[in-house]
PDB file of C-alpha atoms and ligand atoms in Angstrom:
ATOM      1  CA  MET W 151      15.497  -3.669  13.298  1.00  0.00           C
ATOM      2  CA  ARG W 152      15.484  -1.461  16.382  1.00  0.00           C
ATOM      3  CA  ARG W 153      12.934  -1.472  19.197  1.00  0.00           C
ATOM      4  CA  GLY W 154      11.835   1.485  21.280  1.00  0.00           C
ATOM      5  CA  VAL W 155       9.425   1.864  24.169  1.00  0.00           C
ATOM      6  CA  VAL W 156       7.048   4.642  25.146  1.00  0.00           C
ATOM      7  CA  ILE W 157       5.874   4.648  28.768  1.00  0.00           C
ATOM      8  CA  PRO W 158       2.869   6.971  29.177  1.00  0.00           C
ATOM      9  CA  ALA W 159       2.972   8.278  32.766  1.00  0.00           C
ATOM     10  CA  ALA W 160       1.236  11.648  32.467  1.00  0.00           C
ATOM     11  CA  GLY W 161      -2.095  10.646  34.002  1.00  0.00           C
ATOM     12  CA  VAL W 162      -3.516  11.977  37.258  1.00  0.00           C
ATOM     13  CA  GLY W 163      -4.708   8.664  38.705  1.00  0.00           C
ATOM     14  CA  LYS W 164      -8.191   9.896  39.558  1.00  0.00           C
ATOM     15  CA  ARG W 165      -9.605   6.445  40.335  1.00  0.00           C
ATOM     16  CA  LEU W 166      -6.807   5.650  42.798  1.00  0.00           C
ATOM     17  CA  GLY W 167      -7.086   9.054  44.451  1.00  0.00           C
ATOM     18  CA  GLY W 168      -4.463  10.496  46.792  1.00  0.00           C
ATOM     19  CA  GLU W 169      -2.033  13.396  46.431  1.00  0.00           C
ATOM     20  CA  THR W 170       0.547  11.682  44.243  1.00  0.00           C
ATOM     21  CA  PRO W 171      -0.346  10.264  40.808  1.00  0.00           C
ATOM     22  CA  LYS W 172      -0.057   6.470  41.119  1.00  0.00           C
ATOM     23  CA  GLN W 173       2.999   6.070  38.858  1.00  0.00           C
ATOM     24  CA  PHE W 174       5.048   8.189  41.306  1.00  0.00           C
ATOM     25  CA  VAL W 175       3.990   6.228  44.382  1.00  0.00           C
ATOM     26  CA  GLU W 176       6.873   4.250  45.895  1.00  0.00           C
ATOM     27  CA  VAL W 177       6.353   0.550  46.411  1.00  0.00           C
ATOM     28  CA  GLY W 178       9.159  -1.516  47.907  1.00  0.00           C
ATOM     29  CA  GLY W 179      11.632   1.363  47.623  1.00  0.00           C
ATOM     30  CA  GLU W 180      10.997   2.214  43.968  1.00  0.00           C
ATOM     31  CA  THR W 181       8.320   4.171  42.138  1.00  0.00           C
ATOM     32  CA  ILE W 182       5.763   2.248  40.091  1.00  0.00           C
ATOM     33  CA  LEU W 183       7.072   4.098  37.009  1.00  0.00           C
ATOM     34  CA  ALA W 184      10.687   3.040  37.698  1.00  0.00           C
ATOM     35  CA  ARG W 185       9.557  -0.567  38.068  1.00  0.00           C
ATOM     36  CA  ALA W 186       7.771  -0.442  34.699  1.00  0.00           C
ATOM     37  CA  VAL W 187      10.830   1.152  33.046  1.00  0.00           C
ATOM     38  CA  GLY W 188      13.082  -1.499  34.607  1.00  0.00           C
ATOM     39  CA  VAL W 189      11.394  -4.372  32.759  1.00  0.00           C
ATOM     40  CA  PHE W 190      12.410  -2.799  29.421  1.00  0.00           C
ATOM     41  CA  GLU W 191      15.850  -1.677  30.630  1.00  0.00           C
ATOM     42  CA  ARG W 192      16.661  -5.319  31.446  1.00  0.00           C
ATOM     43  CA  ASN W 193      15.473  -6.721  28.090  1.00  0.00           C
ATOM     44  CA  ASP W 194      18.421  -7.024  25.667  1.00  0.00           C
ATOM     45  CA  ARG W 195      16.233  -6.468  22.614  1.00  0.00           C
ATOM     46  CA  ILE W 196      15.110  -2.989  23.691  1.00  0.00           C
ATOM     47  CA  ASP W 197      17.222  -0.070  22.395  1.00  0.00           C
ATOM     48  CA  GLU W 198      15.487   3.107  23.607  1.00  0.00           C
ATOM     49  CA  ILE W 199      12.956   4.135  26.250  1.00  0.00           C
ATOM     50  CA  VAL W 200      10.962   7.381  26.453  1.00  0.00           C
ATOM     51  CA  ALA W 201       8.920   8.250  29.538  1.00  0.00           C
ATOM     52  CA  VAL W 202       6.039  10.712  29.174  1.00  0.00           C
ATOM     53  CA  VAL W 203       5.049  12.709  32.254  1.00  0.00           C
ATOM     54  CA  SER W 204       3.181  15.895  33.087  1.00  0.00           C
ATOM     55  CA  ARG W 205       5.152  19.134  32.680  1.00  0.00           C
ATOM     56  CA  SER W 206       5.715  19.643  36.415  1.00  0.00           C
ATOM     57  CA  ARG W 207       7.303  16.172  36.719  1.00  0.00           C
ATOM     58  CA  VAL W 208       9.750  16.244  33.786  1.00  0.00           C
ATOM     59  CA  GLU W 209      12.822  17.329  35.750  1.00  0.00           C
ATOM     60  CA  GLU W 210      12.328  15.135  38.802  1.00  0.00           C
ATOM     61  CA  THR W 211      11.649  12.129  36.545  1.00  0.00           C
ATOM     62  CA  GLN W 212      14.854  12.756  34.580  1.00  0.00           C
ATOM     63  CA  THR W 213      16.731  12.871  37.870  1.00  0.00           C
ATOM     64  CA  THR W 214      15.171   9.730  39.375  1.00  0.00           C
ATOM     65  CA  LEU W 215      15.609   7.682  36.221  1.00  0.00           C
ATOM     66  CA  ARG W 216      19.225   8.814  35.833  1.00  0.00           C
ATOM     67  CA  ARG W 217      19.948   7.998  39.479  1.00  0.00           C
ATOM     68  CA  GLY W 218      18.222   4.639  39.026  1.00  0.00           C
ATOM     69  CA  GLY W 219      20.799   3.764  36.341  1.00  0.00           C
ATOM     70  CA  PHE W 220      18.327   3.424  33.475  1.00  0.00           C
ATOM     71  CA  ARG W 221      20.753   3.892  30.598  1.00  0.00           C
ATOM     72  CA  LYS W 222      18.266   3.269  27.795  1.00  0.00           C
ATOM     73  CA  VAL W 223      16.075   6.251  28.715  1.00  0.00           C
ATOM     74  CA  VAL W 224      16.769   8.697  25.876  1.00  0.00           C
ATOM     75  CA  ALA W 225      14.152  11.295  26.833  1.00  0.00           C
ATOM     76  CA  VAL W 226      11.560  12.300  29.381  1.00  0.00           C
ATOM     77  CA  VAL W 227       8.926  14.345  27.561  1.00  0.00           C
ATOM     78  CA  GLU W 228       5.756  16.197  28.446  1.00  0.00           C
ATOM     79  CA  GLY W 229       2.396  14.460  28.009  1.00  0.00           C
ATOM     80  CA  GLY W 230      -1.057  15.748  27.143  1.00  0.00           C
ATOM     81  CA  SER W 231      -4.451  15.748  28.817  1.00  0.00           C
ATOM     82  CA  GLU W 232      -5.449  12.544  26.958  1.00  0.00           C
ATOM     83  CA  ARG W 233      -3.441   9.331  26.933  1.00  0.00           C
ATOM     84  CA  HIS W 234      -3.185   9.252  23.143  1.00  0.00           C
ATOM     85  CA  GLU W 235      -1.569  12.719  23.133  1.00  0.00           C
ATOM     86  CA  SER W 236       0.971  11.513  25.672  1.00  0.00           C
ATOM     87  CA  VAL W 237       1.759   8.449  23.559  1.00  0.00           C
ATOM     88  CA  ARG W 238       2.066  10.532  20.385  1.00  0.00           C
ATOM     89  CA  ASN W 239       4.573  12.866  22.075  1.00  0.00           C
ATOM     90  CA  GLY W 240       6.543   9.858  23.245  1.00  0.00           C
ATOM     91  CA  VAL W 241       6.672   8.235  19.813  1.00  0.00           C
ATOM     92  CA  ALA W 242       7.946  11.516  18.337  1.00  0.00           C
ATOM     93  CA  ALA W 243      10.845  11.562  20.805  1.00  0.00           C
ATOM     94  CA  LEU W 244      12.203   8.123  19.791  1.00  0.00           C
ATOM     95  CA  SER W 245      14.983   8.152  17.223  1.00  0.00           C
ATOM     96  CA  LEU W 246      13.691   5.198  15.234  1.00  0.00           C
ATOM     97  CA  ALA W 247      13.012   4.516  11.555  1.00  0.00           C
ATOM     98  CA  ASP W 248       9.491   3.880  10.236  1.00  0.00           C
ATOM     99  CA  ASP W 249      10.036   0.109  10.068  1.00  0.00           C
ATOM    100  CA  ASP W 250      11.311  -0.113  13.647  1.00  0.00           C
ATOM    101  CA  LEU W 251       9.017  -1.346  16.415  1.00  0.00           C
ATOM    102  CA  VAL W 252       7.515   0.800  19.160  1.00  0.00           C
ATOM    103  CA  ALA W 253       6.120  -0.816  22.301  1.00  0.00           C
ATOM    104  CA  VAL W 254       3.683   1.281  24.331  1.00  0.00           C
ATOM    105  CA  HIS W 255       3.406   0.205  27.957  1.00  0.00           C
ATOM    106  CA  ASP W 256       1.374   1.781  30.770  1.00  0.00           C
ATOM    107  CA  ALA W 257       3.528   3.089  33.618  1.00  0.00           C
ATOM    108  CA  ALA W 258       0.823   1.720  35.916  1.00  0.00           C
ATOM    109  CA  ARG W 259       1.635  -1.940  35.001  1.00  0.00           C
ATOM    110  CA  PRO W 260       4.838  -2.555  36.980  1.00  0.00           C
ATOM    111  CA  LEU W 261       4.704  -6.371  37.058  1.00  0.00           C
ATOM    112  CA  LEU W 262       4.885  -7.135  33.329  1.00  0.00           C
ATOM    113  CA  PRO W 263       6.595 -10.550  33.193  1.00  0.00           C
ATOM    114  CA  ALA W 264       9.847 -10.567  31.191  1.00  0.00           C
ATOM    115  CA  GLU W 265       8.663 -13.618  29.253  1.00  0.00           C
ATOM    116  CA  THR W 266       5.400 -11.913  28.235  1.00  0.00           C
ATOM    117  CA  LEU W 267       7.418  -9.022  26.815  1.00  0.00           C
ATOM    118  CA  ASP W 268       9.612 -11.470  24.894  1.00  0.00           C
ATOM    119  CA  ARG W 269       6.625 -13.274  23.391  1.00  0.00           C
ATOM    120  CA  ALA W 270       5.052  -9.939  22.433  1.00  0.00           C
ATOM    121  CA  LEU W 271       8.283  -8.840  20.708  1.00  0.00           C
ATOM    122  CA  ASP W 272       8.484 -12.186  18.848  1.00  0.00           C
ATOM    123  CA  ALA W 273       4.894 -11.822  17.659  1.00  0.00           C
ATOM    124  CA  ALA W 274       5.371  -8.185  16.595  1.00  0.00           C
ATOM    125  CA  GLU W 275       8.472  -9.126  14.601  1.00  0.00           C
ATOM    126  CA  ASP W 276       6.512 -11.886  12.832  1.00  0.00           C
ATOM    127  CA  THR W 277       3.252 -10.002  12.270  1.00  0.00           C
ATOM    128  CA  GLY W 278       4.103  -6.294  12.379  1.00  0.00           C
ATOM    129  CA  GLY W 279       2.043  -5.770  15.509  1.00  0.00           C
ATOM    130  CA  ALA W 280       1.191  -7.373  18.857  1.00  0.00           C
ATOM    131  CA  VAL W 281      -1.276  -6.608  21.622  1.00  0.00           C
ATOM    132  CA  VAL W 282      -0.940  -8.266  25.007  1.00  0.00           C
ATOM    133  CA  CYS W 283      -4.321  -9.263  26.374  1.00  0.00           C
ATOM    134  CA  LEU W 284      -5.897 -11.593  28.860  1.00  0.00           C
ATOM    135  CA  ARG W 285      -8.585 -14.087  27.920  1.00  0.00           C
ATOM    136  CA  ALA W 286     -11.804 -13.516  29.865  1.00  0.00           C
ATOM    137  CA  ARG W 287     -11.930 -16.170  32.600  1.00  0.00           C
ATOM    138  CA  ASP W 288     -15.230 -15.543  34.336  1.00  0.00           C
ATOM    139  CA  THR W 289     -18.693 -15.958  32.903  1.00  0.00           C
ATOM    140  CA  LEU W 290     -19.662 -12.775  31.131  1.00  0.00           C
ATOM    141  CA  MET W 291     -23.059 -11.165  31.388  1.00  0.00           C
ATOM    142  CA  LYS W 292     -24.261  -8.258  29.276  1.00  0.00           C
ATOM    143  CA  SER W 293     -26.927  -6.002  30.683  1.00  0.00           C
ATOM    144  CA  VAL W 294     -28.314  -3.178  28.561  1.00  0.00           C
ATOM    145  CA  GLY W 295     -31.475  -1.642  29.970  1.00  0.00           C
ATOM    146  CA  ALA W 296     -33.808  -4.536  30.790  1.00  0.00           C
ATOM    147  CA  GLU W 297     -32.105  -6.948  28.399  1.00  0.00           C
ATOM    148  CA  ILE W 298     -29.665  -9.502  29.755  1.00  0.00           C
ATOM    149  CA  SER W 299     -27.541 -11.890  27.724  1.00  0.00           C
ATOM    150  CA  HIS W 300     -24.518 -14.124  28.257  1.00  0.00           C
ATOM    151  CA  PRO W 301     -21.968 -13.726  25.484  1.00  0.00           C
ATOM    152  CA  ASN W 302     -19.455 -16.506  24.958  1.00  0.00           C
ATOM    153  CA  ARG W 303     -16.397 -15.653  27.021  1.00  0.00           C
ATOM    154  CA  ARG W 304     -14.131 -17.235  24.380  1.00  0.00           C
ATOM    155  CA  ASP W 305     -14.777 -14.164  22.231  1.00  0.00           C
ATOM    156  CA  PHE W 306     -13.608 -11.685  24.893  1.00  0.00           C
ATOM    157  CA  PHE W 307     -10.252 -10.354  26.023  1.00  0.00           C
ATOM    158  CA  TYR W 308      -9.072  -7.790  28.522  1.00  0.00           C
ATOM    159  CA  VAL W 309      -6.624  -5.560  26.703  1.00  0.00           C
ATOM    160  CA  GLN W 310      -3.341  -4.977  28.508  1.00  0.00           C
ATOM    161  CA  THR W 311      -0.064  -3.472  27.389  1.00  0.00           C
ATOM    162  CA  PRO W 312       2.541  -3.638  25.881  1.00  0.00           C
ATOM    163  CA  GLN W 313       1.036  -2.931  22.488  1.00  0.00           C
ATOM    164  CA  ILE W 314       3.688  -3.054  19.792  1.00  0.00           C
ATOM    165  CA  PHE W 315       3.540  -1.623  16.272  1.00  0.00           C
ATOM    166  CA  ARG W 316       5.806  -0.293  13.567  1.00  0.00           C
ATOM    167  CA  ARG W 317       6.605   3.355  14.180  1.00  0.00           C
ATOM    168  CA  GLY W 318       5.400   4.417  10.714  1.00  0.00           C
ATOM    169  CA  ASP W 319       2.034   2.644  11.164  1.00  0.00           C
ATOM    170  CA  LEU W 320       1.548   4.279  14.570  1.00  0.00           C
ATOM    171  CA  LEU W 321       2.283   7.762  13.225  1.00  0.00           C
ATOM    172  CA  ARG W 322      -0.079   7.311  10.262  1.00  0.00           C
ATOM    173  CA  ALA W 323      -2.819   5.995  12.570  1.00  0.00           C
ATOM    174  CA  PHE W 324      -2.380   8.967  14.924  1.00  0.00           C
ATOM    175  CA  ALA W 325      -2.693  11.338  11.960  1.00  0.00           C
ATOM    176  CA  GLN W 326      -5.848   9.569  10.766  1.00  0.00           C
ATOM    177  CA  ALA W 327      -7.425   9.608  14.246  1.00  0.00           C
ATOM    178  CA  ALA W 328      -6.669  13.345  14.560  1.00  0.00           C
ATOM    179  CA  GLU W 329      -8.215  14.027  11.147  1.00  0.00           C
ATOM    180  CA  ARG W 330     -11.378  12.187  12.189  1.00  0.00           C
ATOM    181  CA  GLY W 331     -11.466  13.904  15.582  1.00  0.00           C
ATOM    182  CA  GLU W 332     -11.199  10.569  17.412  1.00  0.00           C
ATOM    183  CA  THR W 333      -9.639  10.177  20.850  1.00  0.00           C
ATOM    184  CA  PRO W 334      -8.695   6.495  21.114  1.00  0.00           C
ATOM    185  CA  THR W 335      -8.225   5.154  24.650  1.00  0.00           C
ATOM    186  CA  ASP W 336      -5.476   2.772  23.598  1.00  0.00           C
ATOM    187  CA  GLU W 337      -3.391   1.861  20.580  1.00  0.00           C
ATOM    188  CA  SER W 338      -5.205  -1.430  19.888  1.00  0.00           C
ATOM    189  CA  SER W 339      -8.493   0.357  19.173  1.00  0.00           C
ATOM    190  CA  MET W 340      -6.747   3.014  17.103  1.00  0.00           C
ATOM    191  CA  MET W 341      -4.749   0.478  15.088  1.00  0.00           C
ATOM    192  CA  ASN W 342      -7.837  -1.654  14.532  1.00  0.00           C
ATOM    193  CA  ALA W 343      -9.729   1.374  13.188  1.00  0.00           C
ATOM    194  CA  PHE W 344      -6.673   2.101  11.026  1.00  0.00           C
ATOM    195  CA  GLY W 345      -6.865  -1.413   9.550  1.00  0.00           C
ATOM    196  CA  ALA W 346      -3.575  -2.732  10.905  1.00  0.00           C
ATOM    197  CA  THR W 347      -3.218  -6.431  11.629  1.00  0.00           C
ATOM    198  CA  PHE W 348      -1.710  -7.543  14.911  1.00  0.00           C
ATOM    199  CA  ALA W 349      -1.244 -10.713  16.912  1.00  0.00           C
ATOM    200  CA  LEU W 350      -2.995 -11.249  20.241  1.00  0.00           C
ATOM    201  CA  VAL W 351      -0.455 -12.338  22.836  1.00  0.00           C
ATOM    202  CA  GLU W 352      -1.680 -13.927  26.069  1.00  0.00           C
ATOM    203  CA  GLY W 353      -0.703 -11.703  28.992  1.00  0.00           C
ATOM    204  CA  SER W 354      -0.591 -12.393  32.706  1.00  0.00           C
ATOM    205  CA  PRO W 355      -2.831 -11.574  35.669  1.00  0.00           C
ATOM    206  CA  LEU W 356       0.358 -10.155  37.243  1.00  0.00           C
ATOM    207  CA  ASN W 357       0.394  -7.534  34.501  1.00  0.00           C
ATOM    208  CA  PHE W 358      -2.631  -5.805  36.048  1.00  0.00           C
ATOM    209  CA  LYS W 359      -2.932  -2.028  35.870  1.00  0.00           C
ATOM    210  CA  VAL W 360      -2.877  -0.227  39.201  1.00  0.00           C
ATOM    211  CA  THR W 361      -6.240   1.526  38.940  1.00  0.00           C
ATOM    212  CA  SER W 362      -7.992   1.413  42.327  1.00  0.00           C
ATOM    213  CA  PRO W 363      -6.804   1.324  45.968  1.00  0.00           C
ATOM    214  CA  GLU W 364      -7.282  -2.476  45.991  1.00  0.00           C
ATOM    215  CA  ASP W 365      -4.789  -2.799  43.125  1.00  0.00           C
ATOM    216  CA  LEU W 366      -2.187  -0.851  45.080  1.00  0.00           C
ATOM    217  CA  LEU W 367      -2.759  -3.078  48.086  1.00  0.00           C
ATOM    218  CA  LEU W 368      -2.350  -6.152  45.886  1.00  0.00           C
ATOM    219  CA  LEU W 369       0.862  -4.770  44.367  1.00  0.00           C
ATOM    220  CA  ARG W 370       2.371  -4.095  47.792  1.00  0.00           C
ATOM    221  CA  ALA W 371       1.395  -7.566  48.990  1.00  0.00           C
ATOM    222  CA  LEU W 372       2.916  -9.245  45.920  1.00  0.00           C
ATOM    223  CA  LEU W 373       6.181  -7.323  46.291  1.00  0.00           C
ATOM    224  CA  ALA W 374       6.338  -8.124  50.010  1.00  0.00           C
ATOM    225  CA  TYR W 375       5.898 -11.780  49.035  1.00  0.00           C
ATOM    226  CA  GLY W 376       8.875 -11.550  46.672  1.00  0.00           C
ATOM    227  CA  VAL W 377       7.004 -11.469  43.343  1.00  0.00           C
ATOM    228  CA  THR W 378       8.734  -9.301  40.752  1.00  0.00           C
ATOM    229  CA  ASN W 379       8.885  -9.861  36.984  1.00  0.00           C
ATOM    230  CA  PRO W 380       9.178 -13.610  36.252  1.00  0.00           C
TER     231      PRO W 380
HETATM  232  N1  LIG D 128      -1.698   8.468  30.873  1.00  0.00           N
HETATM  233  C1  LIG D 128      -0.928   9.449  30.243  1.00  0.00           C
HETATM  234  N2  LIG D 128      -1.499  10.637  29.857  1.00  0.00           N
HETATM  235  C2  LIG D 128      -2.808  10.869  30.100  1.00  0.00           C
HETATM  236  C3  LIG D 128      -3.610   9.894  30.722  1.00  0.00           C
HETATM  237  C4  LIG D 128      -3.021   8.685  31.098  1.00  0.00           C
HETATM  238  O1  LIG D 128       0.270   9.244  30.019  1.00  0.00           O
HETATM  239  N3  LIG D 128      -3.313  12.032  29.743  1.00  0.00           N
HETATM  240  C5  LIG D 128      -1.056   7.218  31.307  1.00  0.00           C
HETATM  241  C6  LIG D 128      -1.199   6.974  32.806  1.00  0.00           C
HETATM  242  O2  LIG D 128      -0.196   7.698  33.521  1.00  0.00           O
HETATM  243  C7  LIG D 128      -1.079   5.468  32.909  1.00  0.00           C
HETATM  244  C8  LIG D 128      -1.593   4.967  31.568  1.00  0.00           C
HETATM  245  O3  LIG D 128      -1.678   6.104  30.710  1.00  0.00           O
HETATM  246  O4  LIG D 128       0.254   5.021  33.082  1.00  0.00           O
HETATM  247  C9  LIG D 128      -2.940   4.277  31.701  1.00  0.00           C
HETATM  248  O5  LIG D 128      -3.947   5.199  32.096  1.00  0.00           O
HETATM  249  P1  LIG D 128      -4.845   5.091  33.410  1.00  0.00           P
HETATM  250  O6  LIG D 128      -4.611   3.812  34.106  1.00  0.00           O
HETATM  251  O7  LIG D 128      -6.223   5.466  33.029  1.00  0.00           O
HETATM  252  O8  LIG D 128      -4.177   6.230  34.348  1.00  0.00           O
HETATM  253  P2  LIG D 128      -4.807   7.607  34.789  1.00  0.00           P
HETATM  254  O9  LIG D 128      -5.483   8.243  33.625  1.00  0.00           O
HETATM  255  O10 LIG D 128      -3.736   8.368  35.465  1.00  0.00           O
HETATM  256  O11 LIG D 128      -5.867   7.134  35.881  1.00  0.00           O
HETATM  257  P3  LIG D 128      -7.425   7.580  35.999  1.00  0.00           P
HETATM  258  O12 LIG D 128      -8.047   7.190  34.665  1.00  0.00           O
HETATM  259  O13 LIG D 128      -7.937   6.808  37.151  1.00  0.00           O
HETATM  260  O14 LIG D 128      -7.408   9.064  36.220  1.00  0.00           O
HETATM  261 MG1  LIG D 129      -7.221   7.304  32.655  1.00  0.00          MG
END
């Protein structure tokens, strides 16, 4: 069995703001995208990596990743205006068979621990699919209009990435979502609607997604403190 990775990095980073989309911001001498790619480059079980960026960034990304010595990067392809289009383009660029595994990992999660990735790969090999998520830790409160309730936090998870599925299942689910006119925000929701089964793999608070300015501050502080990918 072979294992490929798609790194969607074609977003604009509206919530972070600033001139440069967050995945191209340098932290500790390396872009956030390069850091995310590095976690997969260093894992012996990963065969191929595809990065998906906006059209205007394709060439510079090819150059930076080549200079960075990322030998598993087989393609840098153009993304779409929605994340799921970017992921679909990335999956198409991997030279894998239908039974091979594809991991999708946000470029904006540069601190994915190596051991979380390994557990996710183990689970996907056993089950056919794996979604890394974080158990809710705080008390949850639901407020809809005037009605307030407190759902049991044991039933709730924050969904992270990587999300790993068989290539054939992913392609069929993308086709089904397109037919139904759906625009899934991540693969876990799409694969659930498709009826796929997958394991939930406990992630790490370090695997946070750089979304807001506070997240970027936190990332810089962690790197300055010597935290990388345990
Ligand atoms: N992404 C992508 N193509 C898109 C939208 C998002 O490849 N059309 C990628 C982003 O680059 C990011 C990941 O999907 O690595 C997760 O998305 P998110 O954190 O929402 O990033 P942005 O969409 O760029 O940020 P924002 O929603 O704040 O604009
Ligand atoms: Mg977004």
